[in-house]
Amino acid sequence: MNHDSKIYIAGHTGMVGSALYKRLKTEGFNKLITATRDQLDLLNQKKTEDFIKNNKPELVILVAAKVGGILANSKYPADFLYENLTIQNNIIFSCKEANIKNLIFLGSSCIYPRNCEQPMKENMLMSGKLEETNKSYAIAKIAGINLCESISKQFGLNYFSIMPSNLYGPNDHFDSNLNHVIPALISKFHFAKINNEKKVDVWGSGNPKREFLYIDDLIDAIMHLIKIDRSELNNVFSKLGSMFLNVGYGEEIKIKDLVNKIAKLTDFDKEICYDLSMPDGTPKKLLDISNIKSLGWGPKTSLDKGLKITYDWFKQNL
């Protein structure tokens, strides 16, 4: 890609999309294509087809998705499956129909089995039963990976996927109990401190381990994959036998330890209670990131640094 390449970011207002848009602009890419939900309903196949056909981007980066934490996925499994399948199918197949050469699809580490061997390698996909609490979301993402790979093989296009670990950072959603663990905890502990509450309830046992990747590190990875020689990427895919890459921090942390970090960050020093009636989700989720590291990328932002930046952004945007 050069700086005059037309790049469509599908989902540019979310945490990933907004950070990606900002980075591309900063680096001098001046033909970025975007559309808000009001301008383009990605659930509408005809409108999506027309948009892609009329704009003819050289690269599509598909980060649009319906996302949420364990509770949201558990409460609305049909919504998560239908909306994610529909959005990604509409965009990916519209790109194929318009002969768009390049597409990057953003997936999730939840694609791996609940009791997957650790760290999770790309070839472990579909090697066991999925975690029940986010099965619908995972199935949609697995379908997206396979659609990109199938189109690439059948039509000779460059469509591939990246699977990030749990993401966090500025512009995340902090305003609902349906959201991911870090924004949910930051919001909960911040307001408990402000309101002088005597305790904070945390869902689950706190024993599961998770891997967290700061948003700017993911954007670094995407930019790196855009810029490297395609033959390098194809060599890795050829060795893997699949066309997706894990992108993670490379280290995990117990949720209890994360809770303690956020309590300290927000100056909350009262009681912390774990609600064992709420689900834990997958026991462990650590990605093997050796393949993307072999291409020259690696994470830079420590969890402590990333949490501080994220909390500072949260306070400034209340």
PDB file of C-alpha atoms in Angstrom:
ATOM      1  CA  MET A   1       0.000   0.000   0.000  1.00  0.00           C
ATOM      2  CA  ASN A   2       1.179   3.520  -0.764  1.00  0.00           C
ATOM      3  CA  HIS A   3      -0.081   6.786   0.699  1.00  0.00           C
ATOM      4  CA  ASP A   4      -2.448   7.330  -2.237  1.00  0.00           C
ATOM      5  CA  SER A   5      -4.103   3.928  -1.831  1.00  0.00           C
ATOM      6  CA  LYS A   6      -7.836   4.028  -1.126  1.00  0.00           C
ATOM      7  CA  ILE A   7      -8.440   2.238   2.180  1.00  0.00           C
ATOM      8  CA  TYR A   8     -11.903   1.532   3.579  1.00  0.00           C
ATOM      9  CA  ILE A   9     -12.101   1.086   7.356  1.00  0.00           C
ATOM     10  CA  ALA A  10     -15.345  -0.745   8.115  1.00  0.00           C
ATOM     11  CA  GLY A  11     -16.168   0.200  11.704  1.00  0.00           C
ATOM     12  CA  HIS A  12     -14.094   3.378  12.016  1.00  0.00           C
ATOM     13  CA  THR A  13     -15.916   4.781  15.069  1.00  0.00           C
ATOM     14  CA  GLY A  14     -15.134   1.935  17.495  1.00  0.00           C
ATOM     15  CA  MET A  15     -12.018   1.547  19.611  1.00  0.00           C
ATOM     16  CA  VAL A  16     -10.033  -0.324  16.950  1.00  0.00           C
ATOM     17  CA  GLY A  17     -11.363   1.585  13.957  1.00  0.00           C
ATOM     18  CA  SER A  18     -10.848   5.044  15.438  1.00  0.00           C
ATOM     19  CA  ALA A  19      -7.279   4.226  16.500  1.00  0.00           C
ATOM     20  CA  LEU A  20      -6.548   2.771  13.062  1.00  0.00           C
ATOM     21  CA  TYR A  21      -8.021   5.808  11.284  1.00  0.00           C
ATOM     22  CA  LYS A  22      -5.910   8.150  13.406  1.00  0.00           C
ATOM     23  CA  ARG A  23      -2.712   6.175  12.715  1.00  0.00           C
ATOM     24  CA  LEU A  24      -3.300   5.973   8.970  1.00  0.00           C
ATOM     25  CA  LYS A  25      -3.938   9.723   8.844  1.00  0.00           C
ATOM     26  CA  THR A  26      -0.829  10.430  10.925  1.00  0.00           C
ATOM     27  CA  GLU A  27       1.292   8.326   8.572  1.00  0.00           C
ATOM     28  CA  GLY A  28       0.066  10.212   5.521  1.00  0.00           C
ATOM     29  CA  PHE A  29      -2.566   7.909   4.041  1.00  0.00           C
ATOM     30  CA  ASN A  30      -4.888  10.499   2.534  1.00  0.00           C
ATOM     31  CA  LYS A  31      -7.585   8.495   0.768  1.00  0.00           C
ATOM     32  CA  LEU A  32      -9.398   6.884   3.671  1.00  0.00           C
ATOM     33  CA  ILE A  33     -12.988   5.788   3.141  1.00  0.00           C
ATOM     34  CA  THR A  34     -15.420   5.675   6.065  1.00  0.00           C
ATOM     35  CA  ALA A  35     -19.161   5.575   6.661  1.00  0.00           C
ATOM     36  CA  THR A  36     -21.155   5.912   9.870  1.00  0.00           C
ATOM     37  CA  ARG A  37     -24.080   3.626  10.693  1.00  0.00           C
ATOM     38  CA  ASP A  38     -26.463   6.347   9.557  1.00  0.00           C
ATOM     39  CA  GLN A  39     -24.661   6.576   6.225  1.00  0.00           C
ATOM     40  CA  LEU A  40     -24.357   2.835   5.627  1.00  0.00           C
ATOM     41  CA  ASP A  41     -26.222  -0.053   7.243  1.00  0.00           C
ATOM     42  CA  LEU A  42     -23.774  -2.949   7.006  1.00  0.00           C
ATOM     43  CA  LEU A  43     -26.637  -5.356   7.739  1.00  0.00           C
ATOM     44  CA  ASN A  44     -28.107  -4.370   4.357  1.00  0.00           C
ATOM     45  CA  GLN A  45     -26.484  -6.465   1.634  1.00  0.00           C
ATOM     46  CA  LYS A  46     -27.524  -4.310  -1.343  1.00  0.00           C
ATOM     47  CA  LYS A  47     -26.379  -1.049   0.244  1.00  0.00           C
ATOM     48  CA  THR A  48     -23.080  -2.628   1.263  1.00  0.00           C
ATOM     49  CA  GLU A  49     -22.519  -4.007  -2.255  1.00  0.00           C
ATOM     50  CA  ASP A  50     -23.240  -0.613  -3.811  1.00  0.00           C
ATOM     51  CA  PHE A  51     -20.944   1.188  -1.375  1.00  0.00           C
ATOM     52  CA  ILE A  52     -18.008  -1.118  -2.114  1.00  0.00           C
ATOM     53  CA  LYS A  53     -18.637  -1.053  -5.861  1.00  0.00           C
ATOM     54  CA  ASN A  54     -18.900   2.747  -5.995  1.00  0.00           C
ATOM     55  CA  ASN A  55     -15.849   3.467  -3.814  1.00  0.00           C
ATOM     56  CA  LYS A  56     -13.532   0.716  -5.140  1.00  0.00           C
ATOM     57  CA  PRO A  57     -11.011   0.641  -2.268  1.00  0.00           C
ATOM     58  CA  GLU A  58      -7.653  -1.048  -2.795  1.00  0.00           C
ATOM     59  CA  LEU A  59      -7.729  -2.367   0.778  1.00  0.00           C
ATOM     60  CA  VAL A  60     -10.609  -3.053   3.151  1.00  0.00           C
ATOM     61  CA  ILE A  61      -9.912  -3.423   6.873  1.00  0.00           C
ATOM     62  CA  LEU A  62     -12.942  -5.045   8.470  1.00  0.00           C
ATOM     63  CA  VAL A  63     -13.132  -4.173  12.175  1.00  0.00           C
ATOM     64  CA  ALA A  64     -16.908  -3.603  12.350  1.00  0.00           C
ATOM     65  CA  ALA A  65     -18.569  -6.064  14.728  1.00  0.00           C
ATOM     66  CA  LYS A  66     -21.104  -6.472  17.498  1.00  0.00           C
ATOM     67  CA  VAL A  67     -18.956  -6.927  20.601  1.00  0.00           C
ATOM     68  CA  GLY A  68     -19.441  -7.325  24.341  1.00  0.00           C
ATOM     69  CA  GLY A  69     -18.358  -9.146  27.459  1.00  0.00           C
ATOM     70  CA  ILE A  70     -19.456 -12.463  28.933  1.00  0.00           C
ATOM     71  CA  LEU A  71     -22.865 -11.213  30.102  1.00  0.00           C
ATOM     72  CA  ALA A  72     -23.765  -9.607  26.756  1.00  0.00           C
ATOM     73  CA  ASN A  73     -22.729 -12.723  24.836  1.00  0.00           C
ATOM     74  CA  SER A  74     -24.710 -14.924  27.224  1.00  0.00           C
ATOM     75  CA  LYS A  75     -27.874 -12.781  27.080  1.00  0.00           C
ATOM     76  CA  TYR A  76     -27.954 -12.126  23.333  1.00  0.00           C
ATOM     77  CA  PRO A  77     -26.376 -15.123  21.540  1.00  0.00           C
ATOM     78  CA  ALA A  78     -28.700 -14.918  18.528  1.00  0.00           C
ATOM     79  CA  ASP A  79     -27.924 -11.219  18.042  1.00  0.00           C
ATOM     80  CA  PHE A  80     -24.179 -11.820  18.247  1.00  0.00           C
ATOM     81  CA  LEU A  81     -24.301 -14.683  15.747  1.00  0.00           C
ATOM     82  CA  TYR A  82     -26.687 -13.098  13.246  1.00  0.00           C
ATOM     83  CA  GLU A  83     -25.317  -9.563  13.235  1.00  0.00           C
ATOM     84  CA  ASN A  84     -21.660 -10.558  13.057  1.00  0.00           C
ATOM     85  CA  LEU A  85     -22.253 -13.149  10.345  1.00  0.00           C
ATOM     86  CA  THR A  86     -24.342 -10.707   8.331  1.00  0.00           C
ATOM     87  CA  ILE A  87     -21.952  -7.751   8.615  1.00  0.00           C
ATOM     88  CA  GLN A  88     -18.854  -9.725   7.712  1.00  0.00           C
ATOM     89  CA  ASN A  89     -20.555 -11.738   4.951  1.00  0.00           C
ATOM     90  CA  ASN A  90     -21.946  -8.571   3.367  1.00  0.00           C
ATOM     91  CA  ILE A  91     -18.577  -6.816   3.372  1.00  0.00           C
ATOM     92  CA  ILE A  92     -16.343  -9.752   2.439  1.00  0.00           C
ATOM     93  CA  PHE A  93     -18.546 -11.044  -0.364  1.00  0.00           C
ATOM     94  CA  SER A  94     -19.207  -7.529  -1.686  1.00  0.00           C
ATOM     95  CA  CYS A  95     -15.442  -7.065  -1.895  1.00  0.00           C
ATOM     96  CA  LYS A  96     -15.123 -10.329  -3.805  1.00  0.00           C
ATOM     97  CA  GLU A  97     -17.883  -9.302  -6.202  1.00  0.00           C
ATOM     98  CA  ALA A  98     -16.187  -5.932  -6.824  1.00  0.00           C
ATOM     99  CA  ASN A  99     -12.790  -7.675  -7.255  1.00  0.00           C
ATOM    100  CA  ILE A 100     -11.239  -5.797  -4.336  1.00  0.00           C
ATOM    101  CA  LYS A 101      -7.736  -7.260  -4.103  1.00  0.00           C
ATOM    102  CA  ASN A 102      -6.897  -6.849  -0.407  1.00  0.00           C
ATOM    103  CA  LEU A 103      -8.888  -7.367   2.806  1.00  0.00           C
ATOM    104  CA  ILE A 104      -7.930  -7.799   6.456  1.00  0.00           C
ATOM    105  CA  PHE A 105     -10.546  -9.299   8.786  1.00  0.00           C
ATOM    106  CA  LEU A 106     -10.333  -8.750  12.549  1.00  0.00           C
ATOM    107  CA  GLY A 107     -11.323 -11.784  14.583  1.00  0.00           C
ATOM    108  CA  SER A 108     -10.902 -12.698  18.244  1.00  0.00           C
ATOM    109  CA  SER A 109      -9.014 -15.148  20.442  1.00  0.00           C
ATOM    110  CA  CYS A 110     -12.381 -16.609  21.524  1.00  0.00           C
ATOM    111  CA  ILE A 111     -12.257 -18.748  18.353  1.00  0.00           C
ATOM    112  CA  TYR A 112     -10.136 -21.300  20.215  1.00  0.00           C
ATOM    113  CA  PRO A 113     -11.572 -24.200  22.260  1.00  0.00           C
ATOM    114  CA  ARG A 114     -12.446 -23.650  25.909  1.00  0.00           C
ATOM    115  CA  ASN A 115      -9.806 -26.091  27.147  1.00  0.00           C
ATOM    116  CA  CYS A 116      -7.253 -25.404  24.450  1.00  0.00           C
ATOM    117  CA  GLU A 117      -3.605 -26.239  25.056  1.00  0.00           C
ATOM    118  CA  GLN A 118      -1.633 -23.141  26.101  1.00  0.00           C
ATOM    119  CA  PRO A 119      -0.307 -21.052  24.478  1.00  0.00           C
ATOM    120  CA  MET A 120      -2.871 -21.312  21.680  1.00  0.00           C
ATOM    121  CA  LYS A 121      -1.356 -21.818  18.233  1.00  0.00           C
ATOM    122  CA  GLU A 122      -3.131 -21.051  14.962  1.00  0.00           C
ATOM    123  CA  ASN A 123      -3.311 -24.761  14.081  1.00  0.00           C
ATOM    124  CA  MET A 124      -5.383 -25.457  17.210  1.00  0.00           C
ATOM    125  CA  LEU A 125      -8.498 -23.860  15.691  1.00  0.00           C
ATOM    126  CA  MET A 126     -11.518 -26.202  15.893  1.00  0.00           C
ATOM    127  CA  SER A 127      -9.559 -28.755  17.933  1.00  0.00           C
ATOM    128  CA  GLY A 128     -12.152 -28.896  20.717  1.00  0.00           C
ATOM    129  CA  LYS A 129     -15.405 -27.559  22.165  1.00  0.00           C
ATOM    130  CA  LEU A 130     -15.906 -23.787  22.284  1.00  0.00           C
ATOM    131  CA  GLU A 131     -16.585 -21.796  25.464  1.00  0.00           C
ATOM    132  CA  GLU A 132     -20.373 -21.762  25.880  1.00  0.00           C
ATOM    133  CA  THR A 133     -20.638 -18.137  27.053  1.00  0.00           C
ATOM    134  CA  ASN A 134     -19.327 -16.701  23.764  1.00  0.00           C
ATOM    135  CA  LYS A 135     -19.933 -19.569  21.351  1.00  0.00           C
ATOM    136  CA  SER A 136     -22.123 -17.555  18.979  1.00  0.00           C
ATOM    137  CA  TYR A 137     -19.535 -14.791  18.603  1.00  0.00           C
ATOM    138  CA  ALA A 138     -16.756 -17.357  18.142  1.00  0.00           C
ATOM    139  CA  ILE A 139     -18.669 -19.258  15.450  1.00  0.00           C
ATOM    140  CA  ALA A 140     -19.229 -16.024  13.528  1.00  0.00           C
ATOM    141  CA  LYS A 141     -15.527 -15.179  13.677  1.00  0.00           C
ATOM    142  CA  ILE A 142     -14.515 -18.698  12.610  1.00  0.00           C
ATOM    143  CA  ALA A 143     -16.869 -18.382   9.644  1.00  0.00           C
ATOM    144  CA  GLY A 144     -15.243 -15.056   8.731  1.00  0.00           C
ATOM    145  CA  ILE A 145     -11.771 -16.593   8.808  1.00  0.00           C
ATOM    146  CA  ASN A 146     -12.904 -19.436   6.586  1.00  0.00           C
ATOM    147  CA  LEU A 147     -14.723 -17.153   4.145  1.00  0.00           C
ATOM    148  CA  CYS A 148     -11.619 -14.996   3.689  1.00  0.00           C
ATOM    149  CA  GLU A 149      -9.442 -18.065   3.216  1.00  0.00           C
ATOM    150  CA  SER A 150     -11.893 -19.703   0.804  1.00  0.00           C
ATOM    151  CA  ILE A 151     -12.208 -16.580  -1.339  1.00  0.00           C
ATOM    152  CA  SER A 152      -8.437 -16.197  -1.454  1.00  0.00           C
ATOM    153  CA  LYS A 153      -8.003 -19.782  -2.641  1.00  0.00           C
ATOM    154  CA  GLN A 154     -10.876 -19.782  -5.114  1.00  0.00           C
ATOM    155  CA  PHE A 155     -10.453 -16.323  -6.623  1.00  0.00           C
ATOM    156  CA  GLY A 156      -6.778 -15.486  -6.045  1.00  0.00           C
ATOM    157  CA  LEU A 157      -7.452 -12.470  -3.809  1.00  0.00           C
ATOM    158  CA  ASN A 158      -5.429 -11.400  -0.768  1.00  0.00           C
ATOM    159  CA  TYR A 159      -7.903 -11.831   2.089  1.00  0.00           C
ATOM    160  CA  PHE A 160      -6.553 -12.833   5.497  1.00  0.00           C
ATOM    161  CA  SER A 161      -7.429 -12.517   9.184  1.00  0.00           C
ATOM    162  CA  ILE A 162      -5.806 -11.520  12.461  1.00  0.00           C
ATOM    163  CA  MET A 163      -6.878 -12.802  15.875  1.00  0.00           C
ATOM    164  CA  PRO A 164      -6.105 -10.378  18.719  1.00  0.00           C
ATOM    165  CA  SER A 165      -6.198 -11.221  22.402  1.00  0.00           C
ATOM    166  CA  ASN A 166      -8.434  -9.170  24.725  1.00  0.00           C
ATOM    167  CA  LEU A 167      -8.069  -5.533  23.682  1.00  0.00           C
ATOM    168  CA  TYR A 168      -8.231  -2.396  25.809  1.00  0.00           C
ATOM    169  CA  GLY A 169      -7.459   1.287  25.515  1.00  0.00           C
ATOM    170  CA  PRO A 170      -8.918   4.749  24.869  1.00  0.00           C
ATOM    171  CA  ASN A 171     -12.321   4.965  23.174  1.00  0.00           C
ATOM    172  CA  ASP A 172     -13.467   1.633  24.604  1.00  0.00           C
ATOM    173  CA  HIS A 173     -17.035   1.328  25.941  1.00  0.00           C
ATOM    174  CA  PHE A 174     -17.078   2.042  29.677  1.00  0.00           C
ATOM    175  CA  ASP A 175     -20.759   2.704  30.255  1.00  0.00           C
ATOM    176  CA  SER A 176     -22.328  -0.739  30.628  1.00  0.00           C
ATOM    177  CA  ASN A 177     -22.030  -3.978  32.575  1.00  0.00           C
ATOM    178  CA  LEU A 178     -22.307  -5.719  29.197  1.00  0.00           C
ATOM    179  CA  ASN A 179     -18.814  -4.648  28.172  1.00  0.00           C
ATOM    180  CA  HIS A 180     -15.359  -6.203  28.368  1.00  0.00           C
ATOM    181  CA  VAL A 181     -13.501  -6.754  31.608  1.00  0.00           C
ATOM    182  CA  ILE A 182     -11.033  -3.832  31.695  1.00  0.00           C
ATOM    183  CA  PRO A 183     -13.473  -0.998  30.843  1.00  0.00           C
ATOM    184  CA  ALA A 184     -16.099  -2.564  33.111  1.00  0.00           C
ATOM    185  CA  LEU A 185     -13.659  -2.727  36.042  1.00  0.00           C
ATOM    186  CA  ILE A 186     -12.254   0.764  35.484  1.00  0.00           C
ATOM    187  CA  SER A 187     -15.737   2.258  35.466  1.00  0.00           C
ATOM    188  CA  LYS A 188     -16.903   0.223  38.461  1.00  0.00           C
ATOM    189  CA  PHE A 189     -13.900   1.026  40.673  1.00  0.00           C
ATOM    190  CA  HIS A 190     -13.736   4.686  39.642  1.00  0.00           C
ATOM    191  CA  PHE A 191     -17.335   5.391  40.600  1.00  0.00           C
ATOM    192  CA  ALA A 192     -17.068   3.288  43.764  1.00  0.00           C
ATOM    193  CA  LYS A 193     -14.195   5.546  44.834  1.00  0.00           C
ATOM    194  CA  ILE A 194     -16.011   8.745  43.846  1.00  0.00           C
ATOM    195  CA  ASN A 195     -19.202   7.684  45.633  1.00  0.00           C
ATOM    196  CA  ASN A 196     -17.329   6.412  48.710  1.00  0.00           C
ATOM    197  CA  GLU A 197     -18.827   2.928  48.377  1.00  0.00           C
ATOM    198  CA  LYS A 198     -17.788   0.329  50.945  1.00  0.00           C
ATOM    199  CA  LYS A 199     -17.274  -2.537  48.508  1.00  0.00           C
ATOM    200  CA  VAL A 200     -17.091  -3.493  44.840  1.00  0.00           C
ATOM    201  CA  ASP A 201     -18.624  -6.691  43.472  1.00  0.00           C
ATOM    202  CA  VAL A 202     -16.628  -8.425  40.743  1.00  0.00           C
ATOM    203  CA  TRP A 203     -18.186 -11.108  38.556  1.00  0.00           C
ATOM    204  CA  GLY A 204     -16.836 -14.639  38.798  1.00  0.00           C
ATOM    205  CA  SER A 205     -14.110 -16.172  40.945  1.00  0.00           C
ATOM    206  CA  GLY A 206     -11.253 -14.014  39.694  1.00  0.00           C
ATOM    207  CA  ASN A 207      -9.228 -17.155  38.967  1.00  0.00           C
ATOM    208  CA  PRO A 208      -9.274 -17.256  35.136  1.00  0.00           C
ATOM    209  CA  LYS A 209      -6.238 -15.923  33.328  1.00  0.00           C
ATOM    210  CA  ARG A 210      -6.405 -13.512  30.415  1.00  0.00           C
ATOM    211  CA  GLU A 211      -4.030 -11.849  27.983  1.00  0.00           C
ATOM    212  CA  PHE A 212      -4.530  -8.131  27.301  1.00  0.00           C
ATOM    213  CA  LEU A 213      -3.189  -6.207  24.309  1.00  0.00           C
ATOM    214  CA  TYR A 214      -3.126  -2.410  24.292  1.00  0.00           C
ATOM    215  CA  ILE A 215      -4.924  -0.952  21.287  1.00  0.00           C
ATOM    216  CA  ASP A 216      -1.905   0.895  19.849  1.00  0.00           C
ATOM    217  CA  ASP A 217       0.050  -2.367  19.750  1.00  0.00           C
ATOM    218  CA  LEU A 218      -2.700  -3.941  17.643  1.00  0.00           C
ATOM    219  CA  ILE A 219      -2.605  -0.926  15.314  1.00  0.00           C
ATOM    220  CA  ASP A 220       1.175  -1.350  15.047  1.00  0.00           C
ATOM    221  CA  ALA A 221       0.580  -4.957  13.984  1.00  0.00           C
ATOM    222  CA  ILE A 222      -1.988  -3.994  11.339  1.00  0.00           C
ATOM    223  CA  MET A 223       0.282  -1.280   9.944  1.00  0.00           C
ATOM    224  CA  HIS A 224       3.192  -3.716   9.869  1.00  0.00           C
ATOM    225  CA  LEU A 225       1.159  -6.288   7.940  1.00  0.00           C
ATOM    226  CA  ILE A 226       0.021  -3.629   5.470  1.00  0.00           C
ATOM    227  CA  LYS A 227       3.593  -2.572   4.755  1.00  0.00           C
ATOM    228  CA  ILE A 228       5.574  -5.822   4.606  1.00  0.00           C
ATOM    229  CA  ASP A 229       6.219  -7.691   1.380  1.00  0.00           C
ATOM    230  CA  ARG A 230       3.237  -9.925   0.637  1.00  0.00           C
ATOM    231  CA  SER A 231       5.555 -12.846  -0.141  1.00  0.00           C
ATOM    232  CA  GLU A 232       6.773 -12.857   3.488  1.00  0.00           C
ATOM    233  CA  LEU A 233       3.196 -13.153   4.711  1.00  0.00           C
ATOM    234  CA  ASN A 234       2.367 -15.852   2.166  1.00  0.00           C
ATOM    235  CA  ASN A 235       5.385 -17.878   3.291  1.00  0.00           C
ATOM    236  CA  VAL A 236       4.090 -17.869   6.872  1.00  0.00           C
ATOM    237  CA  PHE A 237       0.570 -18.778   5.735  1.00  0.00           C
ATOM    238  CA  SER A 238       1.977 -21.598   3.604  1.00  0.00           C
ATOM    239  CA  LYS A 239       3.802 -23.058   6.615  1.00  0.00           C
ATOM    240  CA  LEU A 240       0.702 -22.687   8.799  1.00  0.00           C
ATOM    241  CA  GLY A 241      -1.710 -24.144   6.273  1.00  0.00           C
ATOM    242  CA  SER A 242      -4.142 -21.331   7.114  1.00  0.00           C
ATOM    243  CA  MET A 243      -4.492 -17.606   6.496  1.00  0.00           C
ATOM    244  CA  PHE A 244      -4.753 -15.990   9.908  1.00  0.00           C
ATOM    245  CA  LEU A 245      -2.320 -14.810  12.564  1.00  0.00           C
ATOM    246  CA  ASN A 246      -2.521 -14.467  16.339  1.00  0.00           C
ATOM    247  CA  VAL A 247      -1.739 -10.998  17.703  1.00  0.00           C
ATOM    248  CA  GLY A 248      -1.249 -10.738  21.459  1.00  0.00           C
ATOM    249  CA  TYR A 249       0.865  -9.481  24.333  1.00  0.00           C
ATOM    250  CA  GLY A 250       2.498 -12.833  25.010  1.00  0.00           C
ATOM    251  CA  GLU A 251       1.814 -12.839  28.768  1.00  0.00           C
ATOM    252  CA  GLU A 252      -1.274 -13.569  30.849  1.00  0.00           C
ATOM    253  CA  ILE A 253      -2.571 -12.285  34.167  1.00  0.00           C
ATOM    254  CA  LYS A 254      -5.047 -13.702  36.678  1.00  0.00           C
ATOM    255  CA  ILE A 255      -8.253 -11.649  36.817  1.00  0.00           C
ATOM    256  CA  LYS A 256      -7.788 -11.180  40.587  1.00  0.00           C
ATOM    257  CA  ASP A 257      -4.400  -9.589  39.934  1.00  0.00           C
ATOM    258  CA  LEU A 258      -5.908  -7.359  37.252  1.00  0.00           C
ATOM    259  CA  VAL A 259      -8.641  -6.318  39.704  1.00  0.00           C
ATOM    260  CA  ASN A 260      -6.005  -5.379  42.280  1.00  0.00           C
ATOM    261  CA  LYS A 261      -4.102  -3.312  39.709  1.00  0.00           C
ATOM    262  CA  ILE A 262      -7.245  -1.385  38.770  1.00  0.00           C
ATOM    263  CA  ALA A 263      -8.260  -0.909  42.414  1.00  0.00           C
ATOM    264  CA  LYS A 264      -4.825   0.587  43.094  1.00  0.00           C
ATOM    265  CA  LEU A 265      -4.959   2.713  39.934  1.00  0.00           C
ATOM    266  CA  THR A 266      -8.311   4.200  40.979  1.00  0.00           C
ATOM    267  CA  ASP A 267      -7.296   4.573  44.659  1.00  0.00           C
ATOM    268  CA  PHE A 268     -10.062   2.233  45.817  1.00  0.00           C
ATOM    269  CA  ASP A 269      -9.039   0.655  49.133  1.00  0.00           C
ATOM    270  CA  LYS A 270     -12.291  -0.871  50.407  1.00  0.00           C
ATOM    271  CA  GLU A 271     -13.638  -4.434  50.185  1.00  0.00           C
ATOM    272  CA  ILE A 272     -13.624  -6.425  46.928  1.00  0.00           C
ATOM    273  CA  CYS A 273     -16.181  -9.254  46.710  1.00  0.00           C
ATOM    274  CA  TYR A 274     -16.226 -11.943  44.018  1.00  0.00           C
ATOM    275  CA  ASP A 275     -19.688 -13.002  42.826  1.00  0.00           C
ATOM    276  CA  LEU A 276     -19.414 -16.755  42.269  1.00  0.00           C
ATOM    277  CA  SER A 277     -22.913 -16.869  40.758  1.00  0.00           C
ATOM    278  CA  MET A 278     -21.551 -15.165  37.633  1.00  0.00           C
ATOM    279  CA  PRO A 279     -19.690 -17.154  34.948  1.00  0.00           C
ATOM    280  CA  ASP A 280     -15.911 -17.171  34.625  1.00  0.00           C
ATOM    281  CA  GLY A 281     -15.733 -18.008  30.937  1.00  0.00           C
ATOM    282  CA  THR A 282     -12.696 -19.797  29.511  1.00  0.00           C
ATOM    283  CA  PRO A 283     -10.156 -20.731  32.233  1.00  0.00           C
ATOM    284  CA  LYS A 284      -7.091 -19.554  30.283  1.00  0.00           C
ATOM    285  CA  LYS A 285      -6.526 -17.683  27.009  1.00  0.00           C
ATOM    286  CA  LEU A 286      -2.903 -17.102  26.036  1.00  0.00           C
ATOM    287  CA  LEU A 287      -1.987 -16.765  22.369  1.00  0.00           C
ATOM    288  CA  ASP A 288       1.149 -18.095  20.733  1.00  0.00           C
ATOM    289  CA  ILE A 289       2.400 -15.042  18.812  1.00  0.00           C
ATOM    290  CA  SER A 290       5.556 -16.578  17.370  1.00  0.00           C
ATOM    291  CA  ASN A 291       4.339 -16.383  13.776  1.00  0.00           C
ATOM    292  CA  ILE A 292       3.656 -12.653  13.686  1.00  0.00           C
ATOM    293  CA  LYS A 293       6.849 -12.039  15.668  1.00  0.00           C
ATOM    294  CA  SER A 294       8.748 -13.909  12.943  1.00  0.00           C
ATOM    295  CA  LEU A 295       7.527 -11.180  10.568  1.00  0.00           C
ATOM    296  CA  GLY A 296       9.125  -8.461  12.692  1.00  0.00           C
ATOM    297  CA  TRP A 297       6.289  -7.277  14.958  1.00  0.00           C
ATOM    298  CA  GLY A 298       6.136  -7.377  18.749  1.00  0.00           C
ATOM    299  CA  PRO A 299       4.069  -5.656  21.481  1.00  0.00           C
ATOM    300  CA  LYS A 300       5.573  -2.599  23.180  1.00  0.00           C
ATOM    301  CA  THR A 301       3.103  -1.420  25.826  1.00  0.00           C
ATOM    302  CA  SER A 302       3.177  -2.948  29.314  1.00  0.00           C
ATOM    303  CA  LEU A 303      -0.133  -3.639  31.025  1.00  0.00           C
ATOM    304  CA  ASP A 304       0.596  -1.087  33.766  1.00  0.00           C
ATOM    305  CA  LYS A 305       1.369   1.639  31.231  1.00  0.00           C
ATOM    306  CA  GLY A 306      -1.630   0.788  29.083  1.00  0.00           C
ATOM    307  CA  LEU A 307      -3.997   0.776  32.058  1.00  0.00           C
ATOM    308  CA  LYS A 308      -2.779   4.205  33.171  1.00  0.00           C
ATOM    309  CA  ILE A 309      -3.253   5.696  29.691  1.00  0.00           C
ATOM    310  CA  THR A 310      -6.699   4.120  29.471  1.00  0.00           C
ATOM    311  CA  TYR A 311      -7.786   5.365  32.901  1.00  0.00           C
ATOM    312  CA  ASP A 312      -6.514   8.874  32.179  1.00  0.00           C
ATOM    313  CA  TRP A 313      -8.531   8.898  28.934  1.00  0.00           C
ATOM    314  CA  PHE A 314     -11.613   7.635  30.778  1.00  0.00           C
ATOM    315  CA  LYS A 315     -11.433  10.451  33.363  1.00  0.00           C
ATOM    316  CA  GLN A 316     -10.926  13.090  30.677  1.00  0.00           C
ATOM    317  CA  ASN A 317     -13.961  11.888  28.736  1.00  0.00           C
ATOM    318  CA  LEU A 318     -16.537  11.511  31.504  1.00  0.00           C
TER     319      LEU A 318
END
